[in-house]
């Protein structure tokens, strides 16, 4: 009984920490004074990017089955749904920025933008699109090859997104942004290390 209660408490604690890690940066950004001078389309585009960064925290935890209360099969199904949501949010993010300033988006896509964060964002975007295409080809590739390529793309997505977010001095509050980025990095490395250890054990 005590063990069951302890497990339930741990589960609630994990979900509470995740909820705070996702909601606090979004709430802090919503209170940014910089929003007063932004167009609605720009604000929507910005929050699409923030939302994508928040969802990125869940992806490695779901893929590795590290979230309590979810079976591995259900967690990976949700992982695929969130992958689709990430693609939609990134398209909304870039599309909104295109509406407000097409030249800046063109410069970013061509890697000629004077702002370093743009290049990292574009790299993460193309890696995300590549991962989405790879997900559709999963049953046509050998499982080991698929996992390696998917993992490599996931690492590029996470690294590019973190650097992109940290280099931007915008609506996101600094402390909550850094904390979110750190959690995304730790979750990703833990998931990758766990998958690698399981592969070695099976061999």
PDB file of N, CA and C in Angstrom, residues 6 27 46 51 70-71 113 131 134 146 162 165:
ATOM      1  N   UNK A   6       3.423   5.813  -2.684  1.00  0.00           N
ATOM      2  CA  UNK A   6       4.651   6.500  -3.066  1.00  0.00           C
ATOM      3  C   UNK A   6       4.781   6.642  -4.566  1.00  0.00           C
ATOM      4  N   UNK A  27       3.447  31.604 -19.738  1.00  0.00           N
ATOM      5  CA  UNK A  27       2.803  32.655 -18.951  1.00  0.00           C
ATOM      6  C   UNK A  27       3.715  33.870 -18.810  1.00  0.00           C
ATOM      7  N   UNK A  46       5.141  34.213 -32.666  1.00  0.00           N
ATOM      8  CA  UNK A  46       6.077  34.054 -31.564  1.00  0.00           C
ATOM      9  C   UNK A  46       5.644  32.988 -30.577  1.00  0.00           C
ATOM     10  N   UNK A  51       5.449  27.628 -27.964  1.00  0.00           N
ATOM     11  CA  UNK A  51       4.713  26.377 -27.758  1.00  0.00           C
ATOM     12  C   UNK A  51       5.467  25.175 -28.286  1.00  0.00           C
ATOM     13  N   UNK A  70       1.737   6.010 -18.354  1.00  0.00           N
ATOM     14  CA  UNK A  70       1.556   5.743 -19.779  1.00  0.00           C
ATOM     15  C   UNK A  70       2.332   4.492 -20.171  1.00  0.00           C
ATOM     16  N   UNK A  71       1.679   3.588 -20.873  1.00  0.00           N
ATOM     17  CA  UNK A  71       2.397   2.450 -21.422  1.00  0.00           C
ATOM     18  C   UNK A  71       3.304   2.951 -22.546  1.00  0.00           C
ATOM     19  N   UNK A 113      21.062  35.833 -43.048  1.00  0.00           N
ATOM     20  CA  UNK A 113      20.571  36.765 -42.038  1.00  0.00           C
ATOM     21  C   UNK A 113      21.712  37.201 -41.120  1.00  0.00           C
ATOM     22  N   UNK A 131      12.540  14.657 -39.896  1.00  0.00           N
ATOM     23  CA  UNK A 131      12.057  13.642 -38.958  1.00  0.00           C
ATOM     24  C   UNK A 131      10.611  13.273 -39.253  1.00  0.00           C
ATOM     25  N   UNK A 134      10.653  11.077 -42.259  1.00  0.00           N
ATOM     26  CA  UNK A 134      11.197   9.773 -41.853  1.00  0.00           C
ATOM     27  C   UNK A 134      10.150   8.957 -41.111  1.00  0.00           C
ATOM     28  N   UNK A 146      16.544   3.224 -39.148  1.00  0.00           N
ATOM     29  CA  UNK A 146      15.522   4.236 -38.845  1.00  0.00           C
ATOM     30  C   UNK A 146      15.796   4.880 -37.497  1.00  0.00           C
ATOM     31  N   UNK A 162      17.426  24.881 -29.031  1.00  0.00           N
ATOM     32  CA  UNK A 162      17.945  25.468 -27.796  1.00  0.00           C
ATOM     33  C   UNK A 162      18.806  26.698 -28.098  1.00  0.00           C
ATOM     34  N   UNK A 165      16.627  29.556 -29.323  1.00  0.00           N
ATOM     35  CA  UNK A 165      15.872  30.209 -28.250  1.00  0.00           C
ATOM     36  C   UNK A 165      16.772  31.057 -27.348  1.00  0.00           C
TER      37      UNK A 165
END
